[in-house]
Short mmCIF file of C-alpha atoms in Angstrom, two decimals:
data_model
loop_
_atom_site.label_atom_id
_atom_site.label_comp_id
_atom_site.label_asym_id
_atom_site.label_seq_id
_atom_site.Cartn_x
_atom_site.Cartn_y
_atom_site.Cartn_z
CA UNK A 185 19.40 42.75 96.77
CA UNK A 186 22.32 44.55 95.74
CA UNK A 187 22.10 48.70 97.24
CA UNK A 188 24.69 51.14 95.52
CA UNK A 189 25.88 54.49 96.22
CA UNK A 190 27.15 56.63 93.39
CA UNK A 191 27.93 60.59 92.37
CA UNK A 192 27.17 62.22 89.79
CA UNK A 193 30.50 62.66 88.77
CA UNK A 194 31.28 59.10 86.92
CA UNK A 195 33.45 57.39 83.73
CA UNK A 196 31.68 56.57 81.15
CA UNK A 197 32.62 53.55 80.42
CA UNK A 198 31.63 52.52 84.13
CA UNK A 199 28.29 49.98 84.49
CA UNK A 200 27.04 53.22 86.57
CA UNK A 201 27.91 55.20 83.51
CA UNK A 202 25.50 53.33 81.90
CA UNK A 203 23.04 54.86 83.55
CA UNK A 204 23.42 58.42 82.02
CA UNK A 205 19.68 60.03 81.86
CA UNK A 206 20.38 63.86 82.86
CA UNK A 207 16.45 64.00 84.13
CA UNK A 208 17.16 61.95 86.85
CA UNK A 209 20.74 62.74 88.28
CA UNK A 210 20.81 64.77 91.45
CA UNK A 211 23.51 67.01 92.80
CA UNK A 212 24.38 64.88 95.25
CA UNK A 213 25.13 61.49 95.64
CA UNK A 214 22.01 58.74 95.78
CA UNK A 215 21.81 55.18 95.85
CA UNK A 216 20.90 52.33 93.63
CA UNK A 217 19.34 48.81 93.42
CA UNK A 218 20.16 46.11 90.61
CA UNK A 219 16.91 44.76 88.30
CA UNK A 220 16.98 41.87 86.16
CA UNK A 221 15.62 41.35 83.08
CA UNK A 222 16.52 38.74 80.24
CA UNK A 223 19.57 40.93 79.09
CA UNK A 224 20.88 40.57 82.59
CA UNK A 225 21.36 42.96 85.93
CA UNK A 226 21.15 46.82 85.25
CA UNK A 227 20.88 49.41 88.00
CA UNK A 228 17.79 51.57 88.65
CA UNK A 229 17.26 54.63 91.10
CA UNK A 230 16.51 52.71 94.49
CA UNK A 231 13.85 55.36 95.35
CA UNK A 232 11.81 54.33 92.01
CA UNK A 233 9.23 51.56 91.07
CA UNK A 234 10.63 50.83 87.78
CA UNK A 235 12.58 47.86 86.84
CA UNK A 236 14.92 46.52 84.49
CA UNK A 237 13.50 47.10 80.69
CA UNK A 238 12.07 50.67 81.54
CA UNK A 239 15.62 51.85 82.81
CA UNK A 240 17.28 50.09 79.53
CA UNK A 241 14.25 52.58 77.35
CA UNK A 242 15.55 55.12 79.18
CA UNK A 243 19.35 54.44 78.68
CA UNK A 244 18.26 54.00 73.99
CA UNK A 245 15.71 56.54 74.01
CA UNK A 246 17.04 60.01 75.20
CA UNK A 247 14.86 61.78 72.89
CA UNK A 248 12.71 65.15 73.45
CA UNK A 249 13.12 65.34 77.19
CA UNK A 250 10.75 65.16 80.06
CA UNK A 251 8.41 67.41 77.68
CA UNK A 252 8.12 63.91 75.78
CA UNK A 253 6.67 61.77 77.91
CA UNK A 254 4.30 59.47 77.33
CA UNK A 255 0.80 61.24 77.79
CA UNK A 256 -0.46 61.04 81.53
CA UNK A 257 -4.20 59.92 80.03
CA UNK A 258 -1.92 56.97 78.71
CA UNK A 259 -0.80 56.42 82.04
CA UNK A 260 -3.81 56.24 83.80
CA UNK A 261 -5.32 54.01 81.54
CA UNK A 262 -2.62 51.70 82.66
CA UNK A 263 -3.52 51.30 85.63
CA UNK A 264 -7.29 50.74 84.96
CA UNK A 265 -6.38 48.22 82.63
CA UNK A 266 -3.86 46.53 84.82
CA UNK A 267 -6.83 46.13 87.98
CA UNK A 268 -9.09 44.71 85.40
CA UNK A 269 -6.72 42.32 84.16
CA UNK A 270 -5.87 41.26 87.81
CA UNK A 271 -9.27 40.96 88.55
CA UNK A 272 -10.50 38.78 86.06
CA UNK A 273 -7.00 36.86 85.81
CA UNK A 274 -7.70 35.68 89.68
CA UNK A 275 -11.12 33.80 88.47
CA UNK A 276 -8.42 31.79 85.99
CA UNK A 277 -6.36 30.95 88.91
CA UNK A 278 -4.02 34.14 89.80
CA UNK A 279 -3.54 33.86 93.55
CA UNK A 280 -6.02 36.25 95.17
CA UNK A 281 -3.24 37.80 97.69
CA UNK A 282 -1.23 38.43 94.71
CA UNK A 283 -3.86 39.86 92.18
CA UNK A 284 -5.64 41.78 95.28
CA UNK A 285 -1.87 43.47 95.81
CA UNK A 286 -2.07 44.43 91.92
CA UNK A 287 -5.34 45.72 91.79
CA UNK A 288 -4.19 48.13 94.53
CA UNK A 289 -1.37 49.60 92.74
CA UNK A 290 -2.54 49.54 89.98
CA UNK A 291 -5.36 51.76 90.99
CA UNK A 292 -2.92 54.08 92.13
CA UNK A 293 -1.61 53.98 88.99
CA UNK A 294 -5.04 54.88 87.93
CA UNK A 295 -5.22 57.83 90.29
CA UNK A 296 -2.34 59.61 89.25
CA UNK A 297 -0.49 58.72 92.38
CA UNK A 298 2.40 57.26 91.10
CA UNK A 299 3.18 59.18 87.40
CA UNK A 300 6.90 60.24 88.78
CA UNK A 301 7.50 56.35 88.53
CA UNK A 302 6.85 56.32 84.41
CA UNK A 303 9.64 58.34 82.43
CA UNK A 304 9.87 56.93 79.08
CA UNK A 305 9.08 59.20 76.39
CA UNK A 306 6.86 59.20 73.27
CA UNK A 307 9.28 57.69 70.88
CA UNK A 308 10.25 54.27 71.52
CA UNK A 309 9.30 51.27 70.56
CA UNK A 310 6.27 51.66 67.93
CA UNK A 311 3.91 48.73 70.07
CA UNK A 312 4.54 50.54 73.16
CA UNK A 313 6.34 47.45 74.67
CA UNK A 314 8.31 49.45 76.89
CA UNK A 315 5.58 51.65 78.19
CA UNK A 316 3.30 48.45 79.08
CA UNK A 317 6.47 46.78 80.50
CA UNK A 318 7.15 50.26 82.62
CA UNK A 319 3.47 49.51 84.09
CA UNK A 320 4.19 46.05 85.08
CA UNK A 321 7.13 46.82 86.37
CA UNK A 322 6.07 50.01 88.32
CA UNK A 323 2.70 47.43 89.06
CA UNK A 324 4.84 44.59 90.42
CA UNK A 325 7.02 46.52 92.05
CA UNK A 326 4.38 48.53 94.35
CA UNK A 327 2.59 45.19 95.02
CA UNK A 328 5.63 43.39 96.09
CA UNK A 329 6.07 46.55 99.10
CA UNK A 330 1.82 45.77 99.84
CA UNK A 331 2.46 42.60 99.96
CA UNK A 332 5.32 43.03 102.46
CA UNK A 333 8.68 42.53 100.01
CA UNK A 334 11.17 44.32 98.35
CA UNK A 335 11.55 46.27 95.28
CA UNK A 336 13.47 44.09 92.66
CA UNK A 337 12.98 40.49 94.35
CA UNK A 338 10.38 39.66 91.91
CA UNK A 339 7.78 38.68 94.78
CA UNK A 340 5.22 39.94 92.04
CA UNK A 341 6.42 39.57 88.78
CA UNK A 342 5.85 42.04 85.95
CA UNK A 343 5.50 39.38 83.03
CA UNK A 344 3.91 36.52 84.54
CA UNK A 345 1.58 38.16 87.22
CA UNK A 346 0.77 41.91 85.53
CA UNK A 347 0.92 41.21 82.38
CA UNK A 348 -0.46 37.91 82.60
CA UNK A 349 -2.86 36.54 79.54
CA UNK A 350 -1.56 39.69 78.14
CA UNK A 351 1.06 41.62 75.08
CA UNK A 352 1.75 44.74 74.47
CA UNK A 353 0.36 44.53 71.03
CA UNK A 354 -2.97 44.28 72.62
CA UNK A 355 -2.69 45.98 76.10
CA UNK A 356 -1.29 49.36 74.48
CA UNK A 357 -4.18 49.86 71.89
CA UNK A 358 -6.39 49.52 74.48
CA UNK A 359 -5.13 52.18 77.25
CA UNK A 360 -5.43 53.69 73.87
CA UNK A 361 -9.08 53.35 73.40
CA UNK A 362 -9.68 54.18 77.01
CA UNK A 363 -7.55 57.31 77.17
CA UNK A 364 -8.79 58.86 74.06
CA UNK A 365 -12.43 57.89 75.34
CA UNK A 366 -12.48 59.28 78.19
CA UNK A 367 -10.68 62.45 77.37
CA UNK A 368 -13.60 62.63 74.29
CA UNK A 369 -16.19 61.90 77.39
CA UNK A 370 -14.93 64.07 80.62
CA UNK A 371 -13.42 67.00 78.97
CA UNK A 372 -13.65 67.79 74.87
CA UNK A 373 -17.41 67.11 74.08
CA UNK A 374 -18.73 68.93 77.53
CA UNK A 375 -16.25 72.18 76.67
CA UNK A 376 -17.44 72.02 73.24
CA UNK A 377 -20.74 71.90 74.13
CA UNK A 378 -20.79 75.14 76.57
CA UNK A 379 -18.83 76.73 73.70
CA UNK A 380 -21.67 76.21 71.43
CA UNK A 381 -24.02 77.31 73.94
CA UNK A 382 -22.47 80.82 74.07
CA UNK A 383 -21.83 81.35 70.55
CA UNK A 384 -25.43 80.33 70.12
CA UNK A 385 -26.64 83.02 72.68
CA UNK A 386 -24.54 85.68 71.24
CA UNK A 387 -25.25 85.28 67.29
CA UNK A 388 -26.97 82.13 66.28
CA UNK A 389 -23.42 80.98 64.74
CA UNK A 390 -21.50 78.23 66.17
CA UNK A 391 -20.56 74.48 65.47
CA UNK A 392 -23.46 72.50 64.01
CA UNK A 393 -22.45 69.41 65.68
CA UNK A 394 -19.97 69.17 68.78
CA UNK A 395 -20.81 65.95 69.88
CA UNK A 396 -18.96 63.02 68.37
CA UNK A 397 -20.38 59.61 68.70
CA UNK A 398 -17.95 57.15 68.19
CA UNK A 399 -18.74 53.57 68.87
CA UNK A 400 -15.52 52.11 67.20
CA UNK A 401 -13.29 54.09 70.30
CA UNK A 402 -15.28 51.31 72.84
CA UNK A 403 -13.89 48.39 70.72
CA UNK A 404 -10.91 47.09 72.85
CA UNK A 405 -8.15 44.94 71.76
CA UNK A 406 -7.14 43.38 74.79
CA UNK A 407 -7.64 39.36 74.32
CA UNK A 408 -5.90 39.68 70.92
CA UNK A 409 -2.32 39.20 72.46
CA UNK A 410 0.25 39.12 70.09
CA UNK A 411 -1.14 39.10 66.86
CA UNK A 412 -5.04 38.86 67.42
CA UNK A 413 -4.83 35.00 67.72
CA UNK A 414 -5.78 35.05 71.93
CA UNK A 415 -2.67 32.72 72.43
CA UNK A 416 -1.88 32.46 76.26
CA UNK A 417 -5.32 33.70 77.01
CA UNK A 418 -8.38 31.73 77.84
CA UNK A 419 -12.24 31.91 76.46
CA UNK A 420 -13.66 34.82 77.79
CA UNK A 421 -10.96 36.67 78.87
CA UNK A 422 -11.39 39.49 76.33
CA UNK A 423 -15.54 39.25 76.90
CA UNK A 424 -14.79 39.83 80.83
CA UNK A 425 -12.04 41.74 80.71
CA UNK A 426 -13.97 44.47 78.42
CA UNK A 427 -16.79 44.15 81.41
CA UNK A 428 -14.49 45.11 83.78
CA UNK A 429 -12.98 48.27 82.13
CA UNK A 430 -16.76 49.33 80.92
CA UNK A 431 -17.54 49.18 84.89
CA UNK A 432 -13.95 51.40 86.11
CA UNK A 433 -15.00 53.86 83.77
CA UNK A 434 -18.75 54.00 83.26
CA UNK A 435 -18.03 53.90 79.73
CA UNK A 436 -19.35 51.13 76.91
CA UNK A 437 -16.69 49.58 76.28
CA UNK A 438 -16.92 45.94 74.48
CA UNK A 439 -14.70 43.70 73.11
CA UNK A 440 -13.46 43.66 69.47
CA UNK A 441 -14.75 41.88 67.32
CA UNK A 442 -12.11 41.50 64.58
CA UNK A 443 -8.97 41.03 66.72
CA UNK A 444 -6.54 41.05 63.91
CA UNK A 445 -7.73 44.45 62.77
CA UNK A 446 -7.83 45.90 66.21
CA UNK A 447 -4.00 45.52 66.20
CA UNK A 448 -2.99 46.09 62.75
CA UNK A 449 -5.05 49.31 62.49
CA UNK A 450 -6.04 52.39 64.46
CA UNK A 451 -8.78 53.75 61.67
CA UNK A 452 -11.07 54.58 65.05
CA UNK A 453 -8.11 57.41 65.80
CA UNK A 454 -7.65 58.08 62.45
CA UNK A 455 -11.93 59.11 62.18
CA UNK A 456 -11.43 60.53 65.63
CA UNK A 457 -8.52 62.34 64.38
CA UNK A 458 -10.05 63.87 61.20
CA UNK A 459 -13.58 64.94 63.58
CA UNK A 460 -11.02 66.68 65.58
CA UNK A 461 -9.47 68.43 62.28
CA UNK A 462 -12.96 69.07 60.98
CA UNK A 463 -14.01 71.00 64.67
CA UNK A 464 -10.65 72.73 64.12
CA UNK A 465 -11.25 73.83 60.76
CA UNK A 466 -14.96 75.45 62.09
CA UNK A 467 -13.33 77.01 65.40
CA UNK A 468 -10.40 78.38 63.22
CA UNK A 469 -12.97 80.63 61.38
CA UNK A 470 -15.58 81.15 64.10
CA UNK A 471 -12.48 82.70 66.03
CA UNK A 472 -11.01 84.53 62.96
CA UNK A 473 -14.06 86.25 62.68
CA UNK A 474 -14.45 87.18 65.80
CA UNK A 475 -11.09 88.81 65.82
CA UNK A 476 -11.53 90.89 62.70
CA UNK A 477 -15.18 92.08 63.65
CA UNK A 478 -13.14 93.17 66.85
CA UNK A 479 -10.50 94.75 65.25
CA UNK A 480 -10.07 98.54 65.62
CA UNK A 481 -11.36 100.49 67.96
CA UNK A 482 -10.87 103.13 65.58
CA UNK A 483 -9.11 102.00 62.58
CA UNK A 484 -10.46 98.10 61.87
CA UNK A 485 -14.31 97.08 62.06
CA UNK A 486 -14.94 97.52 65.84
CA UNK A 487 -18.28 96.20 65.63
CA UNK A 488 -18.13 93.53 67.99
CA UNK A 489 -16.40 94.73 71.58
CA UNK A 490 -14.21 91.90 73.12
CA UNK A 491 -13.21 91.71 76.60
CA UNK A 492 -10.51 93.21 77.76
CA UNK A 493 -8.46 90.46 79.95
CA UNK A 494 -4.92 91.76 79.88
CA UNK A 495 -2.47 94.30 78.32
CA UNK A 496 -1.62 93.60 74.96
CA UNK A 497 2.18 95.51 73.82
CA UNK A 498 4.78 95.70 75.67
CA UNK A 499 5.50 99.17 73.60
CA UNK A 500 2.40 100.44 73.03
CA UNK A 501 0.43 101.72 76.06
CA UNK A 502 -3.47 101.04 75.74
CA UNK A 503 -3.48 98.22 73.44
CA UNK A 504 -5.11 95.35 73.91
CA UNK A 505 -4.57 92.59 71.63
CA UNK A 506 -7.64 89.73 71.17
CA UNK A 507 -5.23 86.73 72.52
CA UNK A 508 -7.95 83.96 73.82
CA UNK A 509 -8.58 84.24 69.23
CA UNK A 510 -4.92 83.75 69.12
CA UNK A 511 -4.26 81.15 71.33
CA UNK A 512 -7.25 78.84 70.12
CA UNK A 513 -6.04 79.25 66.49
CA UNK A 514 -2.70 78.47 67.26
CA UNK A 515 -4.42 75.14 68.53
CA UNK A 516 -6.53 74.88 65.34
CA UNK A 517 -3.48 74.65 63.29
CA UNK A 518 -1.20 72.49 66.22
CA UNK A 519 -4.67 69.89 66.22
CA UNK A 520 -4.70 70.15 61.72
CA UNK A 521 -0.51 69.16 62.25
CA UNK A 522 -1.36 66.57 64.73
CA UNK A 523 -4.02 64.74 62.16
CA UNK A 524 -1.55 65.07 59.46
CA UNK A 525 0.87 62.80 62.10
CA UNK A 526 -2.03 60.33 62.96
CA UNK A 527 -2.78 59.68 59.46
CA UNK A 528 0.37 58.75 58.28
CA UNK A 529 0.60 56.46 61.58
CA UNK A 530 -2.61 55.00 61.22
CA UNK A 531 -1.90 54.18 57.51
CA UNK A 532 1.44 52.32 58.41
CA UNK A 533 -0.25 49.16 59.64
CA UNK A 534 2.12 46.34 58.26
CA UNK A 535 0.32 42.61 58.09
CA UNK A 536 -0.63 41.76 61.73
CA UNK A 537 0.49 44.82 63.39
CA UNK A 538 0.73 49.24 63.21
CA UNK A 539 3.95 50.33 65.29
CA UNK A 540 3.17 53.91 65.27
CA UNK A 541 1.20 53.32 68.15
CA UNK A 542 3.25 55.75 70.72
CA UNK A 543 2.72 59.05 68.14
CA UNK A 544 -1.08 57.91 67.24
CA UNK A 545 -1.79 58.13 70.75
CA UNK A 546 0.11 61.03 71.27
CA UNK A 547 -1.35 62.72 68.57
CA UNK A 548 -4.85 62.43 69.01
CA UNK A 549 -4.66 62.64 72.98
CA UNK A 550 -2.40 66.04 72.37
CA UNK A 551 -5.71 67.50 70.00
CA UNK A 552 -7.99 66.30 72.47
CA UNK A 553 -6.70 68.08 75.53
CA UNK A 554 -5.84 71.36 73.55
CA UNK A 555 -9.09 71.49 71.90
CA UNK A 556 -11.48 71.13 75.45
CA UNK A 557 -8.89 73.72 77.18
CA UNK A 558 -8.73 76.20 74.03
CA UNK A 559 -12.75 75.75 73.96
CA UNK A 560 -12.95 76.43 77.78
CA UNK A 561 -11.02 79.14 77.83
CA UNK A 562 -12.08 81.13 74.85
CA UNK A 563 -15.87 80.45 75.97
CA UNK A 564 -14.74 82.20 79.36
CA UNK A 565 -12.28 84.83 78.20
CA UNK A 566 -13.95 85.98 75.12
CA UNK A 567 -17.45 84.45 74.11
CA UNK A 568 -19.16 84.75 77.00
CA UNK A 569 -18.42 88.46 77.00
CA UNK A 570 -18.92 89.67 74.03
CA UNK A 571 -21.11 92.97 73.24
CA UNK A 572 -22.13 94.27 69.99
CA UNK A 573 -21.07 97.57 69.17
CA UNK A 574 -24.46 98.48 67.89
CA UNK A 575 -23.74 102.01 67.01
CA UNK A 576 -20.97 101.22 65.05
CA UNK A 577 -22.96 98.50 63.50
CA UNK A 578 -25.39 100.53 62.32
CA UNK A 579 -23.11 103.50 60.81
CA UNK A 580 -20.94 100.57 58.69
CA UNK A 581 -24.34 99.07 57.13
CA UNK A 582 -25.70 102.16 56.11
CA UNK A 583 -22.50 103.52 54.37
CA UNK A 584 -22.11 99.82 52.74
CA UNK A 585 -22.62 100.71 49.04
CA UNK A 586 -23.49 96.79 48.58
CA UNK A 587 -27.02 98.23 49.66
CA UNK A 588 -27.14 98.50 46.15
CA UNK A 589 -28.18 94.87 45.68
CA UNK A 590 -31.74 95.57 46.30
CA UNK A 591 -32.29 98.07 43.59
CA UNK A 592 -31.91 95.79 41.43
CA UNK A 593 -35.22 94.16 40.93
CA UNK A 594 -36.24 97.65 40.20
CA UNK A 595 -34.07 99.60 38.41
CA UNK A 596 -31.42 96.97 36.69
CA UNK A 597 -28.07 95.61 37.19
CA UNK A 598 -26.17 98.06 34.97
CA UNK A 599 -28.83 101.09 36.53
CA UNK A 600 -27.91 99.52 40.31
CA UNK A 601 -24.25 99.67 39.37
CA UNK A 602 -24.22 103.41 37.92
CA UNK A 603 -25.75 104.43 41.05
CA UNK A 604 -23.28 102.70 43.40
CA UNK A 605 -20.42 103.78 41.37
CA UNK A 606 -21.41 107.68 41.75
CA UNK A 607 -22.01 107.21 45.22
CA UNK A 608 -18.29 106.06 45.83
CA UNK A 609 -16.70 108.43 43.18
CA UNK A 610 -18.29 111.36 44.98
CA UNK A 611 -18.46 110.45 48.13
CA UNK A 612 -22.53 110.57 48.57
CA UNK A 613 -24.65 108.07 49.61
CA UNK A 614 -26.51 105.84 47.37
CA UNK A 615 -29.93 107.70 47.79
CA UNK A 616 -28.03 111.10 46.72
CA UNK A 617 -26.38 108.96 43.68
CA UNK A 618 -29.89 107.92 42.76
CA UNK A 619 -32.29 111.03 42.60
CA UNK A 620 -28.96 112.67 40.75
CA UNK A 621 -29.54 110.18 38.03
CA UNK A 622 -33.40 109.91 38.17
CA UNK A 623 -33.52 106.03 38.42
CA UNK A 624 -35.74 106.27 41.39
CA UNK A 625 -37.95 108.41 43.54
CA UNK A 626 -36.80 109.54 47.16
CA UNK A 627 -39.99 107.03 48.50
CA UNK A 628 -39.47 104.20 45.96
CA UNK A 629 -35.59 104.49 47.59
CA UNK A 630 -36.87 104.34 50.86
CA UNK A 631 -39.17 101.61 50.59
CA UNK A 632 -36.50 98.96 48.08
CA UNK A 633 -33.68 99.35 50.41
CA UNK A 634 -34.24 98.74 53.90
CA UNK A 635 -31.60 96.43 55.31
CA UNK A 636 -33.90 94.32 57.79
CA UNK A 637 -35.92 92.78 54.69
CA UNK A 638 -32.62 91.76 53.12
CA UNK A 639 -31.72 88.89 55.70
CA UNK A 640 -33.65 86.13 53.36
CA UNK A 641 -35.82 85.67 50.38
CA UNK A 642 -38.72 88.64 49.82
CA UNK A 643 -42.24 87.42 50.40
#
């Protein structure tokens, strides 16, 4: 195997200026090892896993910057996938010391251990062939050094060992379907779920329904392969290999049914997706609320108090602004824009495949982690300590002309209005307006409008 050393400084039009990804240049000279691939050699940094066909993403897909990459849920689900796969390859005949080496890195893969060694970005290739490919090379690679051999020799291979019974058209909608379930599982529904909790203990007003049941996530299309035929696979694979992942993760998963759907469409994100939207469109208004009932102290409503977590102008001295309402709205409308993306992907299925599989995932997994944090932190930083300004409360309802309402069983609509219109012209209450125009008694006032008995319907 072929070691190089290079600059930074370089033509070009050299094979080394080929290369040119500013993320991973250093400012001083490091060294490189040739991987193959069907298009030939290409060099790769010698002190990472990947091979040939993630470098050659990297070189046709400079877009967005490390920001871009390829969700780290995504990742992970990689690597469970990839020990499954191993594991249930080896009972069709995979050599154990090879698959055992694979289902070792690929559960670091799993734990996080390796995500400097997976660069490519969001937009690529719409199956997410080069993100599965990045796995099994990153996979191969690190079982190769178990093993005992060297990065690049192809000891392990990435196609025939990792990716084994096994396409990208059906591996990448399933790290789909376990990414998005377990982000749904270990962080959005238990965060929603406290949020509830607190808005529930503060004013009986809070999300209906947090929890979102979605059996369709747990269908997985891996056994499918190319087009949902199973070619290259054999019978049970996709039974077994759905076994496997539902015992990694502790989650139901089973296998697909329909195999030709569960590569042509992504309706389960798209449902997902639009739950999302529909828990964004409640939080936007819980948390606009609660910003405008906070508003003042003086000059807005003031009647709720909210705490008081940092300073709020940089020009202003005193001010405190109500930023955990800001921030979650912000991620209201960034989750609405994200469902808006996942719709038009999901709808873009052509004949036996979707290729908006990179954004879809992106999408929904980019709503899912904003929404649990958002929900965690504005249950801690503003829910949970709320106080109702009780006093001010109290002077606001019994100025409210709208008191008005109950007078009219009474007195009339067109009486009811006179009365409420006097009150605000002169600047009296209602009960002055009232005994000025002889509609009512000072006791039949007293006993019509009294604000507790006008929560609900009168006996």
């Amino acid at each position: 195997m072929a070691m190089y050393f290079v600059s930074r400084r370089f033509s070009g039009g050299s094979a080394i200026g080929a290369l040119r990804c500013a993320t991973f240049w250093r400012p001083y000279s490091t060294s490189f090892r040739e991987e193959r691939d069907t298009f030939g050699p290409i060099l790769v940094p010698a002190d990472k896993l990947w091979g040939a066909q993630t470098q050659r993403s990297l070189q046709n897909f400079d877009i967005g910057g490390e920001r871009e990459r390829m969700p780290e849920p995504i990742i992970r689900a990689f690597g469970i996938l990839k020990k499954c796969a191993a594991k249930v390859n080896m009972e069709y005949g995979l050599d154990p010391a090879i698959g055992k080496a694979i289902m070792q890195a690929a559960q670091e893969v799993a734990e996080g251990k390796l995500n400097d060694h997976f660069p490519l970005v969001v937009w690529q290739t719409g199956s997410g062939t080069q993100s599965n490919m990045n796995a099994n090379e990153v996979i191969a690679n690190r079982a190769a050094e178990i093993i005992g051999h060297k990065r690049g020799e192809k000891f392990v291979h990435p196609n025939d060992h990792v990716n084994r019974s096994q396409s990208s058209n059906d591996t990448f909608p399933t790290v789909m379907h376990i990414a998005a379930s377990m982000e749904i599982n270990s962080r959005l529904i238990p965060n929603l779920k406290q949020l509830h909790t607190s808005l529930n203990s503060k004013v009986k007003y809070g999300i209906d329904r947090v929890s979102c049941t979605l059996p369709r996530m747990y269908q997985l299309a891996q056994g499918g392969t190319a087009v949902g035929t199973g070619l290259n696979t054999k019978k049970g694979f996709d039974a077994k290999i759905a076994a496997a992942v539902a015992e990694e993760t502790s989650l139901p998963f089973v296998t697909a049914e329909n195999k030709f759907e569960a590569l042509a469409a992504h309706d389960a994100f798209v449902e997902t997706s639009g739950a999302l939207n529909t828990i964004a469109a409640s939080l936007m208004k819980i948390a606009n609320d609660i910003r405008l009932l906070g508003s003042g102290p003086r000059c807005g409503l003031g009647e709720l108090i909210l705490p008081e977590n940092e300073p709020g102008s940089s020009i202003m001295p005193g001010k405190v602004n109500p930023t955990q309402c800001e921030a979650i709205t912000m991620v209201c409308a960034q989750v609405m824009g994200n469902h808006v993306a996942v719709t038009v992907g999901g709808s873009n299925g052509h004949f036996e495949l979707n290729v908006f599989k990179p954004m879809i995932a992106n999408g929904l997994l980019n709503s899912l982690r904003l929404l649990g944090d958002a929900s965690a932190s504005f249950e801690k930083n503003c829910v949970r300590g709320i106080q109702a300004n009780k006093e001010r409360i109290s002077k606001l309802l019994h100025e409210s002309l709208m008191l008005v309402t109950s007078l009219n069983p009474k007195i009339g609509y067109d009486n009811a209005a006179a009365v409420a219109k006097k009150a605000h012209k002169e600047g009296s209450t209602l009960k002055e307006a009232a005994l000025k125009l002889g509609v009512l008694t000072s006791e039949e006032f007293d006993n019509l409008v009294v604000p507790e008995k006008m929560i609900g319907p009168s006996d």
